[in-house]
C-alpha positions as YAML, in Angstrom:
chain: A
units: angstrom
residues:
- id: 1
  name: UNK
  ca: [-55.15, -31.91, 24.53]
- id: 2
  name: UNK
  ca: [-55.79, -35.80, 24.44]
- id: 3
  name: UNK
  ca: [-53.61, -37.47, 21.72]
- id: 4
  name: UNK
  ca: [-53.24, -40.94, 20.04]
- id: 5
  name: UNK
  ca: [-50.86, -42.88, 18.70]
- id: 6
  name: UNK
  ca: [-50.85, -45.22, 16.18]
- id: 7
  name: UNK
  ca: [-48.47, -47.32, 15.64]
- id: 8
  name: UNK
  ca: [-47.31, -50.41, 12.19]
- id: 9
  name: UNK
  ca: [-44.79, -52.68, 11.33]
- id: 10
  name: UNK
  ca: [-41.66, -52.45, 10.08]
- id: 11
  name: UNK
  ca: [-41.61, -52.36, 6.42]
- id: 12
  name: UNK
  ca: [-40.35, -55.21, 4.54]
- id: 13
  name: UNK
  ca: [-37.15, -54.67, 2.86]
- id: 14
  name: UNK
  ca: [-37.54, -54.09, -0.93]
- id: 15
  name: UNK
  ca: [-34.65, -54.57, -3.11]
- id: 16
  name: UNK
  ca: [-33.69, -52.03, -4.98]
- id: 17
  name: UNK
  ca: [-33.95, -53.20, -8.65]
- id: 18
  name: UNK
  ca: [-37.87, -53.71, -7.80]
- id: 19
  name: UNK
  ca: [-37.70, -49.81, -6.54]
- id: 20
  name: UNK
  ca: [-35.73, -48.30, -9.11]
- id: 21
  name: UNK
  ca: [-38.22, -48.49, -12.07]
- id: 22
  name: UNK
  ca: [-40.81, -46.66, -10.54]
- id: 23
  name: UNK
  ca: [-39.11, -43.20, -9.16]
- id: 24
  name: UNK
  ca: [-38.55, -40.70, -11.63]
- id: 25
  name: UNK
  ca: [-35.64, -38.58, -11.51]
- id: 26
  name: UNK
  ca: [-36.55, -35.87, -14.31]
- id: 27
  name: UNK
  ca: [-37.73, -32.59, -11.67]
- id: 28
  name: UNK
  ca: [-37.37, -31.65, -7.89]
- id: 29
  name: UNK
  ca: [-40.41, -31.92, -6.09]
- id: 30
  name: UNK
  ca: [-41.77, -28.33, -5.55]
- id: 31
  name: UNK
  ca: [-39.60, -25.46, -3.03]
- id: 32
  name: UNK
  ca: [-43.08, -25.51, -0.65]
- id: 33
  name: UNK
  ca: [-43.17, -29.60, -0.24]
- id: 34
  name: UNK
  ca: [-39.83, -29.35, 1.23]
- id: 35
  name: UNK
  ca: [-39.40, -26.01, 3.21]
- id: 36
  name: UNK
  ca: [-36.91, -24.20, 0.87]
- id: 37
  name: UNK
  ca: [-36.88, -21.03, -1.41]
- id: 38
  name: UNK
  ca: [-33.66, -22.11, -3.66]
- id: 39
  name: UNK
  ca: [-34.56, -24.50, -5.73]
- id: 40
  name: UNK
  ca: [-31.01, -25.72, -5.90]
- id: 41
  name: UNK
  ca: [-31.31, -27.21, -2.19]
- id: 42
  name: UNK
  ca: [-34.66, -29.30, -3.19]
- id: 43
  name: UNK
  ca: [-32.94, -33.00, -3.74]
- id: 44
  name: UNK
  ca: [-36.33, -34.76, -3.29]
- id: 45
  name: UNK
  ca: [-37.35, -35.76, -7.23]
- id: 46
  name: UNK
  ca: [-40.49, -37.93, -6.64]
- id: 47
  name: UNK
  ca: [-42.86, -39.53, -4.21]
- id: 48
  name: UNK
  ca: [-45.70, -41.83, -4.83]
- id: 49
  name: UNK
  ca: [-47.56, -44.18, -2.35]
- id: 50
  name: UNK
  ca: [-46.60, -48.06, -2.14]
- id: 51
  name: UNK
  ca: [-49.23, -49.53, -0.41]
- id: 52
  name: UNK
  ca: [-52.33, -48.95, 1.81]
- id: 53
  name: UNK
  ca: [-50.45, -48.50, 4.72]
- id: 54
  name: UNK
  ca: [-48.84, -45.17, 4.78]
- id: 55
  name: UNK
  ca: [-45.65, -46.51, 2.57]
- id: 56
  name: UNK
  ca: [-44.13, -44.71, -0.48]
- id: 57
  name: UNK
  ca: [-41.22, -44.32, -2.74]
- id: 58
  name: UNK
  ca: [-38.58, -42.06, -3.02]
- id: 59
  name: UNK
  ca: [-36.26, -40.69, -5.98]
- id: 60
  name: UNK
  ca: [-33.57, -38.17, -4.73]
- id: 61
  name: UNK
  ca: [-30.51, -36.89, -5.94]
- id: 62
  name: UNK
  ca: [-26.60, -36.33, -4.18]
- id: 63
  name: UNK
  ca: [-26.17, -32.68, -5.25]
- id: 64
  name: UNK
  ca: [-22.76, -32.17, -7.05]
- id: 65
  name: UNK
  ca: [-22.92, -28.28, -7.56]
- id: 66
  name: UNK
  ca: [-24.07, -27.19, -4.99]
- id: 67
  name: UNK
  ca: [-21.19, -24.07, -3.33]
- id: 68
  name: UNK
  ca: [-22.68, -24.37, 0.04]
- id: 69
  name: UNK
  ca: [-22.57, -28.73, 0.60]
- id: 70
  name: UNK
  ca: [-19.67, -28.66, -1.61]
- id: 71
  name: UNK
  ca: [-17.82, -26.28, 0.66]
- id: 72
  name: UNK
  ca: [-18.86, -28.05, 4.13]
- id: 73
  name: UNK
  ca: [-17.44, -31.59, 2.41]
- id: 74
  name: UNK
  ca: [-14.45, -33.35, 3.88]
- id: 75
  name: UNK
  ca: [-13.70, -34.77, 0.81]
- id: 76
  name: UNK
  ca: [-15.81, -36.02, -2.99]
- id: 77
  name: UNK
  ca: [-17.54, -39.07, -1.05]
- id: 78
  name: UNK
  ca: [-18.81, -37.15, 1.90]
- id: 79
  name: UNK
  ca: [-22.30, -37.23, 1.12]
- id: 80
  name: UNK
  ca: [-24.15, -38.11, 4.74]
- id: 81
  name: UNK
  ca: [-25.06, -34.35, 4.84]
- id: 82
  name: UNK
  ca: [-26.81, -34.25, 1.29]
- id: 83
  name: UNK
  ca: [-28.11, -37.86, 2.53]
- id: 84
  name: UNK
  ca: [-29.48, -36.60, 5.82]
- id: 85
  name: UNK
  ca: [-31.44, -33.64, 4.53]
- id: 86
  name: UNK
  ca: [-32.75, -35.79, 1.75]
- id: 87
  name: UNK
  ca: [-34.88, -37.87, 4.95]
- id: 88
  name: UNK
  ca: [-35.83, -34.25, 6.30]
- id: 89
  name: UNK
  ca: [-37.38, -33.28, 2.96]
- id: 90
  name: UNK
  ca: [-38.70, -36.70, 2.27]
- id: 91
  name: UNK
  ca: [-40.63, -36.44, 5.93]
- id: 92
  name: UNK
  ca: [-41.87, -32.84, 5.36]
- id: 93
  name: UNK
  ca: [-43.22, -33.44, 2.26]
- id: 94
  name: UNK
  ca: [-45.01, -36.65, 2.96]
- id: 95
  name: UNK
  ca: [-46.51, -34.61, 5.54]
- id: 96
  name: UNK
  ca: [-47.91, -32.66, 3.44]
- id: 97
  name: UNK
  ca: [-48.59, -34.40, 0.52]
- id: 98
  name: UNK
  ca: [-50.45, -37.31, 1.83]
- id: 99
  name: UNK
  ca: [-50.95, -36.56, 5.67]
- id: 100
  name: UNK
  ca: [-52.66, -33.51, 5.71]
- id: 101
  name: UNK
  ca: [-50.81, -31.58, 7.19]
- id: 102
  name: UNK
  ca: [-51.43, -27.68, 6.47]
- id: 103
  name: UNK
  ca: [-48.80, -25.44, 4.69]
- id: 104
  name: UNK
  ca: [-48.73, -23.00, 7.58]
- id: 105
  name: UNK
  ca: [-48.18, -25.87, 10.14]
- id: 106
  name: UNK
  ca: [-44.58, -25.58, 11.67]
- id: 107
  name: UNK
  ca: [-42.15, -29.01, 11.72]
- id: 108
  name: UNK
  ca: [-39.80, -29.74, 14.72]
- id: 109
  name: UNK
  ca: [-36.84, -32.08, 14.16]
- id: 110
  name: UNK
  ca: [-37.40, -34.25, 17.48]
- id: 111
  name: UNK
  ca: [-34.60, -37.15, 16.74]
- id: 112
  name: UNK
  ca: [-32.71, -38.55, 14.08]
- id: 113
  name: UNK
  ca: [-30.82, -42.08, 13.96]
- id: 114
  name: UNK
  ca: [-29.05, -42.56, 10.56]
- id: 115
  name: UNK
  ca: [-26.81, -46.20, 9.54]
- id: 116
  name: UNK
  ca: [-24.73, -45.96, 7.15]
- id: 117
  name: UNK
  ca: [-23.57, -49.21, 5.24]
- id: 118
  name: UNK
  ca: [-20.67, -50.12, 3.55]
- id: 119
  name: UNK
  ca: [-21.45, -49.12, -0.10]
- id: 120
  name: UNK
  ca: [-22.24, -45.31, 1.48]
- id: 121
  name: UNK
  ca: [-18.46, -44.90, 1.75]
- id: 122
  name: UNK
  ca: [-17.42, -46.96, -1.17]
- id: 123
  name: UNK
  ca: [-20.06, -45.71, -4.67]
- id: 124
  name: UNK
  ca: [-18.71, -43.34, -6.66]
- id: 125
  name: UNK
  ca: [-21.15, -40.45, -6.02]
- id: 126
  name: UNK
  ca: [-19.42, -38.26, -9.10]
- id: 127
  name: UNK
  ca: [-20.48, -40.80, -11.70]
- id: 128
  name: UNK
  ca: [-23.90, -41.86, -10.26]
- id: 129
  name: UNK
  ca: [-25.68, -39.38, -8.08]
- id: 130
  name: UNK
  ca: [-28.65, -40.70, -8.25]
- id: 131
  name: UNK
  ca: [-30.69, -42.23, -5.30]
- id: 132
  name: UNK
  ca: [-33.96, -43.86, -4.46]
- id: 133
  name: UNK
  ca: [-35.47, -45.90, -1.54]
- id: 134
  name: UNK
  ca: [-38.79, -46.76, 0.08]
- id: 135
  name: UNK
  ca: [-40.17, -44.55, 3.29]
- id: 136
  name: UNK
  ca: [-42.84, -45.81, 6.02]
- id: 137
  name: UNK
  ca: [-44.52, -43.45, 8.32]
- id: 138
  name: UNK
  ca: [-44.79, -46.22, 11.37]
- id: 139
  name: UNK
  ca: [-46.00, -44.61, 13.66]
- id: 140
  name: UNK
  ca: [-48.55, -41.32, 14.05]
- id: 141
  name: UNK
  ca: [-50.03, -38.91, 16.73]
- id: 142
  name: UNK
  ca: [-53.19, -37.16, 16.52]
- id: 143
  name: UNK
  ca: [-55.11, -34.62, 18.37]
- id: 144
  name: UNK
  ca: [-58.69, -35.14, 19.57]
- id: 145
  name: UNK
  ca: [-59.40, -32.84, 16.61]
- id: 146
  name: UNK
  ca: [-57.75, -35.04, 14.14]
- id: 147
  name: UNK
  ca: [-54.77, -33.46, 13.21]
- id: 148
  name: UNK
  ca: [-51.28, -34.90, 12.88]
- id: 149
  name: UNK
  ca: [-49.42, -33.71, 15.87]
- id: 150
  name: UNK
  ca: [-46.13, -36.10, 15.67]
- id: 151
  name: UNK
  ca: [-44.96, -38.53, 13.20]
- id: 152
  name: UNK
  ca: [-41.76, -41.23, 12.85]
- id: 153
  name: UNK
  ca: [-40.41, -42.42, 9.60]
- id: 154
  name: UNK
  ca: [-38.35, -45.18, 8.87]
- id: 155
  name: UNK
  ca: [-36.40, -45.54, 5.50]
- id: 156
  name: UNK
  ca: [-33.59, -46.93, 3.45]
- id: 157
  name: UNK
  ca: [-31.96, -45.62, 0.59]
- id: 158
  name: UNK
  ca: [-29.95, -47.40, -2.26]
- id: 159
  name: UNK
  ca: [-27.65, -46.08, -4.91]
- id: 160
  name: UNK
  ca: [-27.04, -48.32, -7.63]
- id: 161
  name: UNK
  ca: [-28.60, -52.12, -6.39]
- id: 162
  name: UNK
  ca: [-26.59, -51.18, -3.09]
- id: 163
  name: UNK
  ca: [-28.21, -49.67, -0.10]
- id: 164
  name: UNK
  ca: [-26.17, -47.06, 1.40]
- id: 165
  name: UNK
  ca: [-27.96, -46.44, 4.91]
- id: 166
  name: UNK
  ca: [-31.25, -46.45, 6.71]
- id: 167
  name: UNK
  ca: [-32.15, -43.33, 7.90]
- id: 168
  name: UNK
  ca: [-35.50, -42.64, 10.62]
- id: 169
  name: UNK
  ca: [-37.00, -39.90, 11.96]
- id: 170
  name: UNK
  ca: [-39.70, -38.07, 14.60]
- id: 171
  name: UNK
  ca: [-40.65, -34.99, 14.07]
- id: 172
  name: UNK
  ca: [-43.47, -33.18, 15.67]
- id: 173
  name: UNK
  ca: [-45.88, -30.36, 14.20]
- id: 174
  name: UNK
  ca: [-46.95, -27.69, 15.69]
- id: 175
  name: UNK
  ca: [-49.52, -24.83, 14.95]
- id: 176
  name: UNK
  ca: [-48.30, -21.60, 13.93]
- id: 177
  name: UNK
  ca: [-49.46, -19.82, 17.62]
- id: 178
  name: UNK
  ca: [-48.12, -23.07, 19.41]
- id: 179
  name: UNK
  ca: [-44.84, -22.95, 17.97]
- id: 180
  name: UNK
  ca: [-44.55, -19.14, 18.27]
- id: 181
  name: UNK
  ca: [-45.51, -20.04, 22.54]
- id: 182
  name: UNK
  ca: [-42.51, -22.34, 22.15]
- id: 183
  name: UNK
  ca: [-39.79, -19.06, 20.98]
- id: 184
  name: UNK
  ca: [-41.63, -16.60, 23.16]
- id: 185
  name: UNK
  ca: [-40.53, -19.04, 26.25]
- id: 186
  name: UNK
  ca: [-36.90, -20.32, 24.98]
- id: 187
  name: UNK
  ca: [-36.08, -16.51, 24.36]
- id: 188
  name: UNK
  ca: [-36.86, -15.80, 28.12]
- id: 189
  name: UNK
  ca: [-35.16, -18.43, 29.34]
- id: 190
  name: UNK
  ca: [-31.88, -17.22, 27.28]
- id: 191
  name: UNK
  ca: [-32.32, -13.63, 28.42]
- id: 192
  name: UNK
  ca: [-32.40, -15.23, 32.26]
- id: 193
  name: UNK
  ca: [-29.03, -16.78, 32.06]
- id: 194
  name: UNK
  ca: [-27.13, -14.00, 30.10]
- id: 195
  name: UNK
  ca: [-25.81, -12.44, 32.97]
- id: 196
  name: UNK
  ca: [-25.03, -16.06, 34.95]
- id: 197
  name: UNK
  ca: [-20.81, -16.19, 34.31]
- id: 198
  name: UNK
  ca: [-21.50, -19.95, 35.99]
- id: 199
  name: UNK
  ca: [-22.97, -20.79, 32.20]
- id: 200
  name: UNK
  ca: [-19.59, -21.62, 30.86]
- id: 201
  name: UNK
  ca: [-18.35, -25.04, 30.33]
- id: 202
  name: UNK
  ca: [-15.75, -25.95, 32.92]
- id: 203
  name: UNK
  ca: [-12.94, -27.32, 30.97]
- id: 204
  name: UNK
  ca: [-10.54, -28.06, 33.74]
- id: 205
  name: UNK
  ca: [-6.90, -29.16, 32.70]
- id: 206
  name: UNK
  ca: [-6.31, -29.48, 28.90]
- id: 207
  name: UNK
  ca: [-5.00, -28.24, 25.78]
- id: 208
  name: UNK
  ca: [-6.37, -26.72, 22.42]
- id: 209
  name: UNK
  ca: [-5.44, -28.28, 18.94]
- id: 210
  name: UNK
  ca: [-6.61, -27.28, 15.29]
- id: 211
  name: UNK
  ca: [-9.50, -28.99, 13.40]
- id: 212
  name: UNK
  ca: [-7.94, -31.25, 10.88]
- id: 213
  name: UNK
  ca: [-10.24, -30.45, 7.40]
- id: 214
  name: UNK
  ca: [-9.50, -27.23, 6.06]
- id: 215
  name: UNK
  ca: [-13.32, -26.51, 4.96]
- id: 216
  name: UNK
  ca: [-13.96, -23.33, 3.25]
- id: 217
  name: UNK
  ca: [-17.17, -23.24, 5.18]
- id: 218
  name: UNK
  ca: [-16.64, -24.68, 8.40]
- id: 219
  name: UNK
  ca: [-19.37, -25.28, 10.68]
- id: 220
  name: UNK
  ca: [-17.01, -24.77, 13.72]
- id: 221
  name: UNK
  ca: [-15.37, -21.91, 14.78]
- id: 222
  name: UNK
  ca: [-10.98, -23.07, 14.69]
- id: 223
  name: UNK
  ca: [-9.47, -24.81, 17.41]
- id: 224
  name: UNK
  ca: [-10.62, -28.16, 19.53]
- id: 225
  name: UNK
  ca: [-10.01, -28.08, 22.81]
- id: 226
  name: UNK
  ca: [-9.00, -31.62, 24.79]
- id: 227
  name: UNK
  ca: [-8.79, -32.61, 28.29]
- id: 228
  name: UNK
  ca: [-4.93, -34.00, 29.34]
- id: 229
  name: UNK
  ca: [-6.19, -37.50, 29.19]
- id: 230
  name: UNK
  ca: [-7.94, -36.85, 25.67]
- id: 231
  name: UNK
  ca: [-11.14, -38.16, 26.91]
- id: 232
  name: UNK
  ca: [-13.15, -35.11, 26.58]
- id: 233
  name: UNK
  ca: [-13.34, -32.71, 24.13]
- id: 234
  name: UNK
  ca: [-14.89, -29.17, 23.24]
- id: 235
  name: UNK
  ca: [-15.71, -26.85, 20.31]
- id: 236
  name: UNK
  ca: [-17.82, -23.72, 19.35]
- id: 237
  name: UNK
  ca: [-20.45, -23.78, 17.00]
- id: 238
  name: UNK
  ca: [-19.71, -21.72, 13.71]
- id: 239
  name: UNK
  ca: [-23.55, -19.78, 13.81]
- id: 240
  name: UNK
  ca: [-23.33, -18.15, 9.82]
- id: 241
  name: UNK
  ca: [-26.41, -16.97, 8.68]
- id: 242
  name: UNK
  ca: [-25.04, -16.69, 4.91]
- id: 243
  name: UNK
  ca: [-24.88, -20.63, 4.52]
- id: 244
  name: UNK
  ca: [-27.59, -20.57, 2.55]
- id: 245
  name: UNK
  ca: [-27.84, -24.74, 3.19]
- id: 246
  name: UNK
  ca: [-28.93, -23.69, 6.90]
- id: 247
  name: UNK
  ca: [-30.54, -20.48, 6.52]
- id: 248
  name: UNK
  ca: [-32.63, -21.40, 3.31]
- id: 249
  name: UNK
  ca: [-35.93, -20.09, 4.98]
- id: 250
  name: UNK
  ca: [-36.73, -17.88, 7.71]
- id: 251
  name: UNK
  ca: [-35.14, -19.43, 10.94]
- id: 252
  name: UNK
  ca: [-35.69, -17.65, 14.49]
- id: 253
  name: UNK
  ca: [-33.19, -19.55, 15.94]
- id: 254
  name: UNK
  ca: [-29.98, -22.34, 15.45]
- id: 255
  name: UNK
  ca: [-31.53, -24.83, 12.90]
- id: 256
  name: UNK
  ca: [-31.06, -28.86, 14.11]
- id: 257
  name: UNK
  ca: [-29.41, -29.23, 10.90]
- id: 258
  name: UNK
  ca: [-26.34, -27.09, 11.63]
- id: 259
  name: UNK
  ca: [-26.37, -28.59, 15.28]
- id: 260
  name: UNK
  ca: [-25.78, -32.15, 14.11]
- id: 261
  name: UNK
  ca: [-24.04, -30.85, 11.50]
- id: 262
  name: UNK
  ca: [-21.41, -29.61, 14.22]
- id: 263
  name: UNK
  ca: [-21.94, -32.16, 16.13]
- id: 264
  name: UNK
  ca: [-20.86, -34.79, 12.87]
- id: 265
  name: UNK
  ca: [-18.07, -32.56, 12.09]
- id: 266
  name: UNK
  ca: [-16.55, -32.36, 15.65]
- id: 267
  name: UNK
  ca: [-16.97, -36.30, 15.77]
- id: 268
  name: UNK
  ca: [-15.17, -36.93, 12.42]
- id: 269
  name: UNK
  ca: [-12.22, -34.68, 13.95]
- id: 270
  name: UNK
  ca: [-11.59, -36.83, 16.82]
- id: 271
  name: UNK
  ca: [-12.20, -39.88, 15.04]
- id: 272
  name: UNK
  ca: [-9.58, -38.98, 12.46]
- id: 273
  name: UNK
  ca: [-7.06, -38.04, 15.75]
- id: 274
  name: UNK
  ca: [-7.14, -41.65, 16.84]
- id: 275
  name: UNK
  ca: [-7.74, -43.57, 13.84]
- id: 276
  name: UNK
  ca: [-4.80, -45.27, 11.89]
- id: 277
  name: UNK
  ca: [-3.38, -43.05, 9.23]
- id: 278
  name: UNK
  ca: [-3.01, -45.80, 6.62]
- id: 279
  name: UNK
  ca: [-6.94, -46.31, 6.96]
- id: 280
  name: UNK
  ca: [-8.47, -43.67, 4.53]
- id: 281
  name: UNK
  ca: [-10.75, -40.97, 6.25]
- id: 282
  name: UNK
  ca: [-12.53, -40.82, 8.94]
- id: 283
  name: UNK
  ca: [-16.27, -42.16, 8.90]
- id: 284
  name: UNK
  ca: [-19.00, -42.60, 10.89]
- id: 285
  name: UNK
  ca: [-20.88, -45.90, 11.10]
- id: 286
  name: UNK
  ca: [-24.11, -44.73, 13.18]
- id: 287
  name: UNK
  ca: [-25.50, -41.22, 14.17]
- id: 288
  name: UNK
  ca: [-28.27, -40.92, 16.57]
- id: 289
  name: UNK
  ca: [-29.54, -37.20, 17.61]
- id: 290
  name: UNK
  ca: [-32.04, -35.93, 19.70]
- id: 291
  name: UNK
  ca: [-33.05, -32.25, 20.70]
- id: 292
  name: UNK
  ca: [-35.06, -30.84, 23.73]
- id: 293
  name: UNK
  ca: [-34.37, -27.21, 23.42]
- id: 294
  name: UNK
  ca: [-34.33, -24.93, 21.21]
- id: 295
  name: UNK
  ca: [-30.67, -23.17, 20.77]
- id: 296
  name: UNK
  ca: [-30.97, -18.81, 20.12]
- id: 297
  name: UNK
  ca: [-28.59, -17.41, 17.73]
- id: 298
  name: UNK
  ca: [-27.88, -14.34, 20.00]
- id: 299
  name: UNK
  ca: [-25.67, -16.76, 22.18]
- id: 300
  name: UNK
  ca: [-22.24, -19.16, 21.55]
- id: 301
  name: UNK
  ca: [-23.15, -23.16, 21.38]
- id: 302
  name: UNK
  ca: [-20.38, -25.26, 22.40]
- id: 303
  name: UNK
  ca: [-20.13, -28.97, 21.45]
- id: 304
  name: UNK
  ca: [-19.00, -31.31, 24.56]
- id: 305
  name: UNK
  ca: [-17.75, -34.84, 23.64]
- id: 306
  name: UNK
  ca: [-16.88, -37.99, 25.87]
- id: 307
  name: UNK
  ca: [-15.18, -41.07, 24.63]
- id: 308
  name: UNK
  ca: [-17.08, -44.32, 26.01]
- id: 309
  name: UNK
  ca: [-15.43, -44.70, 29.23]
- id: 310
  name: UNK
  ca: [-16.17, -48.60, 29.06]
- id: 311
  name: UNK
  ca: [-15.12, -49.31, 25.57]
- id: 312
  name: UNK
  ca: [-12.58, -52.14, 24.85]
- id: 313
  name: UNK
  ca: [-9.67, -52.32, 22.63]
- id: 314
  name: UNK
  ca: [-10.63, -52.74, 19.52]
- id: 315
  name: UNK
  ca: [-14.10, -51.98, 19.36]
- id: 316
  name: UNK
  ca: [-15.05, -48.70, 17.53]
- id: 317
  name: UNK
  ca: [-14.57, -45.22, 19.16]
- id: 318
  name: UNK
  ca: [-18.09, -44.13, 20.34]
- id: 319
  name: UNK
  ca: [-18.39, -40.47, 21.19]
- id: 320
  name: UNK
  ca: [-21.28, -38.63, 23.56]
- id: 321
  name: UNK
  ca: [-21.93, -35.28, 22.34]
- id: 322
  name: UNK
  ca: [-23.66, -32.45, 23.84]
- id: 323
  name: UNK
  ca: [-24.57, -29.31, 22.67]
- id: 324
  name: UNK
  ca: [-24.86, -26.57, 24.99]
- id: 325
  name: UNK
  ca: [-26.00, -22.99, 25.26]
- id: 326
  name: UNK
  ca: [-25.39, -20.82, 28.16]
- id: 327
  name: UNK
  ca: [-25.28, -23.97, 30.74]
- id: 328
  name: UNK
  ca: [-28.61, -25.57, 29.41]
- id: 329
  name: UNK
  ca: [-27.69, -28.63, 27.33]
- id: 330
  name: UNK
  ca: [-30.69, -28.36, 24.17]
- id: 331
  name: UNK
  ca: [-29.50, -30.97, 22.37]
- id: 332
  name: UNK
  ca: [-27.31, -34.90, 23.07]
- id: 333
  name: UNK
  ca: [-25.72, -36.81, 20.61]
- id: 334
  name: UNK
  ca: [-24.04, -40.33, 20.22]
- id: 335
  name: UNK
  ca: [-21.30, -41.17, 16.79]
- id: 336
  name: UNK
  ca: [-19.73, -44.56, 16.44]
- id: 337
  name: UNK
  ca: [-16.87, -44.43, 14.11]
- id: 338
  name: UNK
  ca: [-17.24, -46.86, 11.33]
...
């Protein structure tokens, strides 16, 4: 089926104080707009349109009481999580709200690139949790039929008069008998390579060493495993289908969110081996996802990570992640420590 594409400009940067009077931060959006059946996971408080051209603005919230973030966080100020889903809900909901999209329609996380600035490491999310920004949907696919087959988002979000991080997005949407195509042939492909024992990641000569945050819901299983050079590293996905954060709404497979998730956790880890003790935590400065595959929760994913072979003293540890499932890498991943 024929599609096209339209593409817009960059929005122009609003500041924040200009922004801030016009989001409301009183009531969640509804569960529906944003994919969830807890209405303790919807952190999206208002949307409204800003302009002719497919622009709007945001009110969201960093949730505070929440057992299942608060149980995944390295520490108070470790909010990119909360921050992250807050662009996935944002982007679903716009879909529907003002792009037509149907309810039934399904939503596939295709890639994700969040920044995060300065002031994301630095506010004091327990006395101001509050959040709002400005969204543009830059560029759009449609069928021949007229319906919204892909989408992109780019966004920024401030807390206070500072903006914390720019966030984008591209997600595609699939019909209900399209999407269920999609399973029927990553399934098959699993069941194809269960028997292969030439799935498993070589890991060659090494050494295994625990994760440093003691989470009381980890999203990896204990134990990192790094090459005798400590230029490659290697964990297990931790698949738990009680996290209600991940497994909020009916999910045939390993949701993208706990994937980067993993992915963001087994980055921190390293970047907190190498980094200078006397420097506060660990954070990332720049996240940027993408996913081909889906990954079936009937099978282990394991997290690969490189160092940037060509990086210079100095500069910022960047790390190439892959996440694999029985030899078939579904998803790749690149983290730049801030």
């Amino acid at each position: 089926m024929n599609a096209e594409a339209v593409e817009r400009p960059a929005p122009a940067v609003v500041p924040a104080w200009e922004i801030a009077p016009q989001v409301n931060h009183q009531n969640t959006i509804p569960r529906k707009l944003a994919h969830k059946r807890r209405l303790e996971n919807v952190y999206v408080t208002s949307l409204s349109p800003a302009g002719p051209d497919n622009e709007f603005i945001f009110g969201a919230f960093v949730p505070q009481s929440n057992a299942y973030i608060n149980d995944m966080r390295v520490h108070a100020g470790d909010v990119t999580l909360s921050i992250i889903e807050i662009g996935r809900q944002i982007g679903i909901a716009l879909s529907h709200e003002y792009l037509g999209v149907a309810p039934q329609q399904t939503f596939v996380l295709d890639s994700m690139v969040f920044e995060a600035l300065p002031p994301l490491h630095t506010h004091d999310w327990l006395a101001n949790d509050k959040l709002w920004g400005q969204a543009l949907i830059d560029q759009q696919v449609h069928t021949t039929d007229g319906e919204l087959s892909s989408a992109r988002a780019d966004g920024r979000i401030w807390a206070g008069n500072d903006c914390v991080c720019a966030q984008s997005s591209h997600w595609s949407i699939l019909p209900r008998d399209r999407y269920q195509r999609l399973r029927e042939l990553s399934r098959s492909r699993n069941v194809r390579r269960m028997g292969d024992a030439a799935d498993a990641v070589p890991l060659g000569p090494g050494f295994w060493v625990s994760l440093d945050a003691p989470l009381r819901r980890a999203v990896l299983q204990p134990g990192l495993w790094v090459s005798s050079n400590a230029s490659r590293f290697m964990a297990t996905l931790q698949v738990d289908q009680r996290n209600l954060f991940f497994f909020d709404h009916d999910n045939d497979h390993v949701p993208g969110m706990l994937v980067l998730e993993g992915m963001r956790s087994m980055a921190l880890d390293i970047v907190g081996k190498f980094r200078s003790r006397s420097t506060g935590p660990a954070a990332l400065r720049r996240i940027e996802v993408a996913f081909k595959n889906f990954a079936e929760l009937d099978a282990p994913v394991q997290l690969v990570a490189a160092l940037d072979p060509h990086r210079r003293d100095g500069e910022p540890l960047s790390l190439q992640v892959e996440a694999r499932q029985l030899g078939r890498v579904f998803a790749t991943g690149e983290f730049i420590a801030a």
